[in-house]
């Protein structure tokens, strides 16, 4: 049984503990779906104020829904479309304070107000994107950005 209780007082400690738990979860496991599934569950349990946490995979240059926690979501997203598709097309992290102000935002869950999407890249190739949604506008900070970039670096070796 895995029993991670990550509830740090500050964001840097929270993400350090989260990164360490993620490294432990994926250690020695080569299956990418299993690793994404556990990563989504770990993030969902550890980060407050989320209404969706999970992955879209790069399948033949289209984003296809991967393991996640939250409400059922749109299955396929074209590169360049919405927040996830923009991250995929540009390989640039997208931190969106107000999704309603983002041109082309795809509203899978009307509760979503802000979003953080981090490309997971290995050898210059997009493997997947990590997508976090929150019901609160401006939920994601630069510390969340840095912490999730670290999680994406860990995952890049395990997907
Ligand atoms: N809002 C995303 C779509 C994915 S859902 O949030 C799970 C977007 O605009 O790409």
PDB file of C-alpha atoms and ligand atoms in Angstrom:
ATOM      1  CA  UNK A   1       0.000   0.000   0.000  1.00  0.00           C
ATOM      2  CA  UNK A   2       1.173   3.496  -0.782  1.00  0.00           C
ATOM      3  CA  UNK A   3       0.238   6.035   1.827  1.00  0.00           C
ATOM      4  CA  UNK A   4       1.621   9.419   0.929  1.00  0.00           C
ATOM      5  CA  UNK A   5       0.514  12.279   3.135  1.00  0.00           C
ATOM      6  CA  UNK A   6       1.967  15.399   1.644  1.00  0.00           C
ATOM      7  CA  UNK A   7       0.838  18.541   3.441  1.00  0.00           C
ATOM      8  CA  UNK A   8       3.775  20.905   3.651  1.00  0.00           C
ATOM      9  CA  UNK A   9       3.599  24.381   5.144  1.00  0.00           C
ATOM     10  CA  UNK A  10       5.165  26.076   2.129  1.00  0.00           C
ATOM     11  CA  UNK A  11       5.010  25.526  -1.575  1.00  0.00           C
ATOM     12  CA  UNK A  12       8.705  24.744  -2.100  1.00  0.00           C
ATOM     13  CA  UNK A  13       8.581  21.985   0.526  1.00  0.00           C
ATOM     14  CA  UNK A  14       5.307  20.675  -0.868  1.00  0.00           C
ATOM     15  CA  UNK A  15       6.770  20.300  -4.357  1.00  0.00           C
ATOM     16  CA  UNK A  16      10.025  18.844  -3.038  1.00  0.00           C
ATOM     17  CA  UNK A  17       8.042  16.179  -1.156  1.00  0.00           C
ATOM     18  CA  UNK A  18       5.813  15.634  -4.169  1.00  0.00           C
ATOM     19  CA  UNK A  19       8.809  15.166  -6.488  1.00  0.00           C
ATOM     20  CA  UNK A  20      10.360  12.717  -4.084  1.00  0.00           C
ATOM     21  CA  UNK A  21       7.096  10.724  -3.769  1.00  0.00           C
ATOM     22  CA  UNK A  22       6.731  10.665  -7.562  1.00  0.00           C
ATOM     23  CA  UNK A  23      10.277   9.371  -8.010  1.00  0.00           C
ATOM     24  CA  UNK A  24       9.483   6.604  -5.533  1.00  0.00           C
ATOM     25  CA  UNK A  25       6.231   5.694  -7.299  1.00  0.00           C
ATOM     26  CA  UNK A  26       7.727   5.354 -10.762  1.00  0.00           C
ATOM     27  CA  UNK A  27      11.017   3.754  -9.741  1.00  0.00           C
ATOM     28  CA  UNK A  28      11.582   0.588 -11.735  1.00  0.00           C
ATOM     29  CA  UNK A  29       8.215   0.736 -13.521  1.00  0.00           C
ATOM     30  CA  UNK A  30       8.473   1.044 -17.315  1.00  0.00           C
ATOM     31  CA  UNK A  31       4.759   1.188 -18.152  1.00  0.00           C
ATOM     32  CA  UNK A  32       3.855   4.790 -19.099  1.00  0.00           C
ATOM     33  CA  UNK A  33       0.104   4.456 -18.458  1.00  0.00           C
ATOM     34  CA  UNK A  34       0.692   3.064 -14.974  1.00  0.00           C
ATOM     35  CA  UNK A  35       3.116   5.877 -14.214  1.00  0.00           C
ATOM     36  CA  UNK A  36       0.749   8.582 -15.512  1.00  0.00           C
ATOM     37  CA  UNK A  37      -2.126   7.057 -13.517  1.00  0.00           C
ATOM     38  CA  UNK A  38      -0.188   7.095 -10.260  1.00  0.00           C
ATOM     39  CA  UNK A  39       1.186  10.576 -10.964  1.00  0.00           C
ATOM     40  CA  UNK A  40      -2.326  11.942 -11.575  1.00  0.00           C
ATOM     41  CA  UNK A  41      -3.580  10.385  -8.331  1.00  0.00           C
ATOM     42  CA  UNK A  42      -0.594  11.678  -6.349  1.00  0.00           C
ATOM     43  CA  UNK A  43      -0.993  15.225  -7.674  1.00  0.00           C
ATOM     44  CA  UNK A  44      -4.768  15.146  -7.103  1.00  0.00           C
ATOM     45  CA  UNK A  45      -4.303  14.060  -3.503  1.00  0.00           C
ATOM     46  CA  UNK A  46      -1.476  16.482  -2.752  1.00  0.00           C
ATOM     47  CA  UNK A  47      -2.343  19.813  -4.385  1.00  0.00           C
ATOM     48  CA  UNK A  48      -5.280  21.821  -3.050  1.00  0.00           C
ATOM     49  CA  UNK A  49      -7.987  23.530  -5.108  1.00  0.00           C
ATOM     50  CA  UNK A  50      -7.918  21.372  -8.232  1.00  0.00           C
ATOM     51  CA  UNK A  51     -10.921  20.122 -10.183  1.00  0.00           C
ATOM     52  CA  UNK A  52      -8.905  18.167 -12.766  1.00  0.00           C
ATOM     53  CA  UNK A  53      -5.399  16.706 -12.874  1.00  0.00           C
ATOM     54  CA  UNK A  54      -4.059  14.460 -15.576  1.00  0.00           C
ATOM     55  CA  UNK A  55      -2.454  13.877 -18.920  1.00  0.00           C
ATOM     56  CA  UNK A  56      -2.986  14.195 -22.620  1.00  0.00           C
ATOM     57  CA  UNK A  57      -0.631  12.000 -24.660  1.00  0.00           C
ATOM     58  CA  UNK A  58       0.944  12.864 -27.991  1.00  0.00           C
ATOM     59  CA  UNK A  59      -0.465  10.224 -30.336  1.00  0.00           C
ATOM     60  CA  UNK A  60       0.577  10.906 -33.953  1.00  0.00           C
ATOM     61  CA  UNK A  61       0.621  14.674 -33.367  1.00  0.00           C
ATOM     62  CA  UNK A  62      -2.766  14.804 -31.730  1.00  0.00           C
ATOM     63  CA  UNK A  63      -3.412  15.022 -27.980  1.00  0.00           C
ATOM     64  CA  UNK A  64      -5.375  12.035 -26.690  1.00  0.00           C
ATOM     65  CA  UNK A  65      -6.765  11.813 -23.164  1.00  0.00           C
ATOM     66  CA  UNK A  66      -4.608   9.875 -20.728  1.00  0.00           C
ATOM     67  CA  UNK A  67      -4.928   8.953 -17.061  1.00  0.00           C
ATOM     68  CA  UNK A  68      -6.555  11.647 -14.933  1.00  0.00           C
ATOM     69  CA  UNK A  69      -8.569  12.497 -11.838  1.00  0.00           C
ATOM     70  CA  UNK A  70     -11.670  14.665 -12.069  1.00  0.00           C
ATOM     71  CA  UNK A  71     -14.704  14.773 -14.326  1.00  0.00           C
ATOM     72  CA  UNK A  72     -14.757  13.014 -17.711  1.00  0.00           C
ATOM     73  CA  UNK A  73     -12.982  15.239 -20.243  1.00  0.00           C
ATOM     74  CA  UNK A  74     -12.713  15.826 -23.989  1.00  0.00           C
ATOM     75  CA  UNK A  75     -10.828  12.960 -25.568  1.00  0.00           C
ATOM     76  CA  UNK A  76      -8.927  14.458 -28.508  1.00  0.00           C
ATOM     77  CA  UNK A  77      -7.361  17.921 -28.799  1.00  0.00           C
ATOM     78  CA  UNK A  78      -5.605  19.180 -31.923  1.00  0.00           C
ATOM     79  CA  UNK A  79      -2.160  20.745 -31.588  1.00  0.00           C
ATOM     80  CA  UNK A  80      -2.683  24.511 -31.406  1.00  0.00           C
ATOM     81  CA  UNK A  81      -6.208  24.219 -29.985  1.00  0.00           C
ATOM     82  CA  UNK A  82      -7.019  25.436 -26.472  1.00  0.00           C
ATOM     83  CA  UNK A  83      -4.544  25.626 -23.632  1.00  0.00           C
ATOM     84  CA  UNK A  84      -3.272  22.044 -23.915  1.00  0.00           C
ATOM     85  CA  UNK A  85      -2.970  22.240 -27.698  1.00  0.00           C
ATOM     86  CA  UNK A  86      -1.045  25.517 -27.424  1.00  0.00           C
ATOM     87  CA  UNK A  87       1.393  23.926 -24.968  1.00  0.00           C
ATOM     88  CA  UNK A  88       1.782  20.974 -27.340  1.00  0.00           C
ATOM     89  CA  UNK A  89       2.327  23.102 -30.449  1.00  0.00           C
ATOM     90  CA  UNK A  90       4.804  25.493 -28.828  1.00  0.00           C
ATOM     91  CA  UNK A  91       6.412  23.182 -26.230  1.00  0.00           C
ATOM     92  CA  UNK A  92       5.915  26.112 -23.874  1.00  0.00           C
ATOM     93  CA  UNK A  93       4.318  25.867 -20.446  1.00  0.00           C
ATOM     94  CA  UNK A  94       0.952  27.640 -20.271  1.00  0.00           C
ATOM     95  CA  UNK A  95      -0.102  29.245 -16.992  1.00  0.00           C
ATOM     96  CA  UNK A  96      -3.539  30.775 -17.472  1.00  0.00           C
ATOM     97  CA  UNK A  97      -4.991  32.897 -14.680  1.00  0.00           C
ATOM     98  CA  UNK A  98      -8.437  33.177 -16.289  1.00  0.00           C
ATOM     99  CA  UNK A  99      -9.333  30.485 -18.796  1.00  0.00           C
ATOM    100  CA  UNK A 100     -12.283  32.532 -20.077  1.00  0.00           C
ATOM    101  CA  UNK A 101      -9.804  35.113 -21.348  1.00  0.00           C
ATOM    102  CA  UNK A 102      -7.741  32.487 -23.230  1.00  0.00           C
ATOM    103  CA  UNK A 103      -8.661  32.401 -26.933  1.00  0.00           C
ATOM    104  CA  UNK A 104      -9.951  28.951 -27.875  1.00  0.00           C
ATOM    105  CA  UNK A 105      -9.963  27.569 -24.349  1.00  0.00           C
ATOM    106  CA  UNK A 106     -11.734  24.192 -24.341  1.00  0.00           C
ATOM    107  CA  UNK A 107     -14.201  24.031 -21.457  1.00  0.00           C
ATOM    108  CA  UNK A 108     -14.287  20.358 -20.500  1.00  0.00           C
ATOM    109  CA  UNK A 109     -15.640  21.305 -17.076  1.00  0.00           C
ATOM    110  CA  UNK A 110     -17.456  24.627 -16.686  1.00  0.00           C
ATOM    111  CA  UNK A 111     -16.097  24.819 -13.129  1.00  0.00           C
ATOM    112  CA  UNK A 112     -12.537  25.372 -14.404  1.00  0.00           C
ATOM    113  CA  UNK A 113     -11.327  28.945 -13.907  1.00  0.00           C
ATOM    114  CA  UNK A 114      -7.543  28.689 -14.180  1.00  0.00           C
ATOM    115  CA  UNK A 115      -5.188  26.174 -15.726  1.00  0.00           C
ATOM    116  CA  UNK A 116      -1.539  25.081 -15.804  1.00  0.00           C
ATOM    117  CA  UNK A 117      -0.282  22.934 -18.676  1.00  0.00           C
ATOM    118  CA  UNK A 118       3.283  21.623 -18.725  1.00  0.00           C
ATOM    119  CA  UNK A 119       4.761  19.899 -21.783  1.00  0.00           C
ATOM    120  CA  UNK A 120       6.601  16.661 -21.043  1.00  0.00           C
ATOM    121  CA  UNK A 121       9.481  16.503 -23.509  1.00  0.00           C
ATOM    122  CA  UNK A 122      12.200  13.907 -24.062  1.00  0.00           C
ATOM    123  CA  UNK A 123      14.988  14.396 -26.609  1.00  0.00           C
ATOM    124  CA  UNK A 124      13.104  17.351 -28.059  1.00  0.00           C
ATOM    125  CA  UNK A 125       9.948  15.281 -28.670  1.00  0.00           C
ATOM    126  CA  UNK A 126       6.624  15.927 -26.962  1.00  0.00           C
ATOM    127  CA  UNK A 127       5.529  12.833 -25.025  1.00  0.00           C
ATOM    128  CA  UNK A 128       2.479  14.251 -23.238  1.00  0.00           C
ATOM    129  CA  UNK A 129       1.220  17.303 -21.396  1.00  0.00           C
ATOM    130  CA  UNK A 130       0.437  17.500 -17.695  1.00  0.00           C
ATOM    131  CA  UNK A 131      -2.796  19.479 -17.274  1.00  0.00           C
ATOM    132  CA  UNK A 132      -4.031  20.925 -13.978  1.00  0.00           C
ATOM    133  CA  UNK A 133      -7.330  22.808 -13.678  1.00  0.00           C
ATOM    134  CA  UNK A 134      -8.651  24.787 -10.741  1.00  0.00           C
ATOM    135  CA  UNK A 135     -12.078  26.243  -9.977  1.00  0.00           C
ATOM    136  CA  UNK A 136     -10.318  29.373  -8.653  1.00  0.00           C
ATOM    137  CA  UNK A 137      -9.028  32.108 -10.959  1.00  0.00           C
ATOM    138  CA  UNK A 138      -5.308  32.756 -10.510  1.00  0.00           C
ATOM    139  CA  UNK A 139      -4.835  29.525  -8.550  1.00  0.00           C
ATOM    140  CA  UNK A 140      -1.435  28.704 -10.093  1.00  0.00           C
ATOM    141  CA  UNK A 141       1.652  30.679  -9.069  1.00  0.00           C
ATOM    142  CA  UNK A 142       5.243  30.799 -10.290  1.00  0.00           C
ATOM    143  CA  UNK A 143       6.007  28.295  -7.527  1.00  0.00           C
ATOM    144  CA  UNK A 144       3.415  25.897  -8.949  1.00  0.00           C
ATOM    145  CA  UNK A 145       4.987  26.460 -12.337  1.00  0.00           C
ATOM    146  CA  UNK A 146       8.491  25.609 -11.081  1.00  0.00           C
ATOM    147  CA  UNK A 147       7.235  22.638  -9.076  1.00  0.00           C
ATOM    148  CA  UNK A 148       5.288  21.179 -11.978  1.00  0.00           C
ATOM    149  CA  UNK A 149       8.224  21.666 -14.355  1.00  0.00           C
ATOM    150  CA  UNK A 150      10.238  19.496 -11.951  1.00  0.00           C
ATOM    151  CA  UNK A 151       7.467  16.855 -11.953  1.00  0.00           C
ATOM    152  CA  UNK A 152       7.455  16.931 -15.764  1.00  0.00           C
ATOM    153  CA  UNK A 153      11.240  16.400 -15.827  1.00  0.00           C
ATOM    154  CA  UNK A 154      10.848  13.340 -13.601  1.00  0.00           C
ATOM    155  CA  UNK A 155       7.995  12.020 -15.734  1.00  0.00           C
ATOM    156  CA  UNK A 156       9.909  12.563 -18.981  1.00  0.00           C
ATOM    157  CA  UNK A 157      12.158   9.664 -17.953  1.00  0.00           C
ATOM    158  CA  UNK A 158       9.217   7.406 -17.066  1.00  0.00           C
ATOM    159  CA  UNK A 159       6.739   7.787 -19.950  1.00  0.00           C
TER     160      UNK A 159
HETATM  161  N1  LIG B   1      -9.138  23.197 -20.877  1.00  0.00           N
HETATM  162  C1  LIG B   1      -8.234  22.420 -21.686  1.00  0.00           C
HETATM  163  C2  LIG B   1      -8.877  21.133 -22.148  1.00  0.00           C
HETATM  164  C3  LIG B   1      -8.608  19.993 -21.259  1.00  0.00           C
HETATM  165  S1  LIG B   1      -9.526  20.011 -19.855  1.00  0.00           S
HETATM  166  O1  LIG B   1      -9.216  21.187 -19.078  1.00  0.00           O
HETATM  167  C4  LIG B   1      -9.291  18.641 -18.965  1.00  0.00           C
HETATM  168  C5  LIG B   1      -7.752  23.213 -22.879  1.00  0.00           C
HETATM  169  O2  LIG B   1      -8.241  24.294 -23.181  1.00  0.00           O
HETATM  170  O3  LIG B   1      -6.854  22.718 -23.542  1.00  0.00           O
END
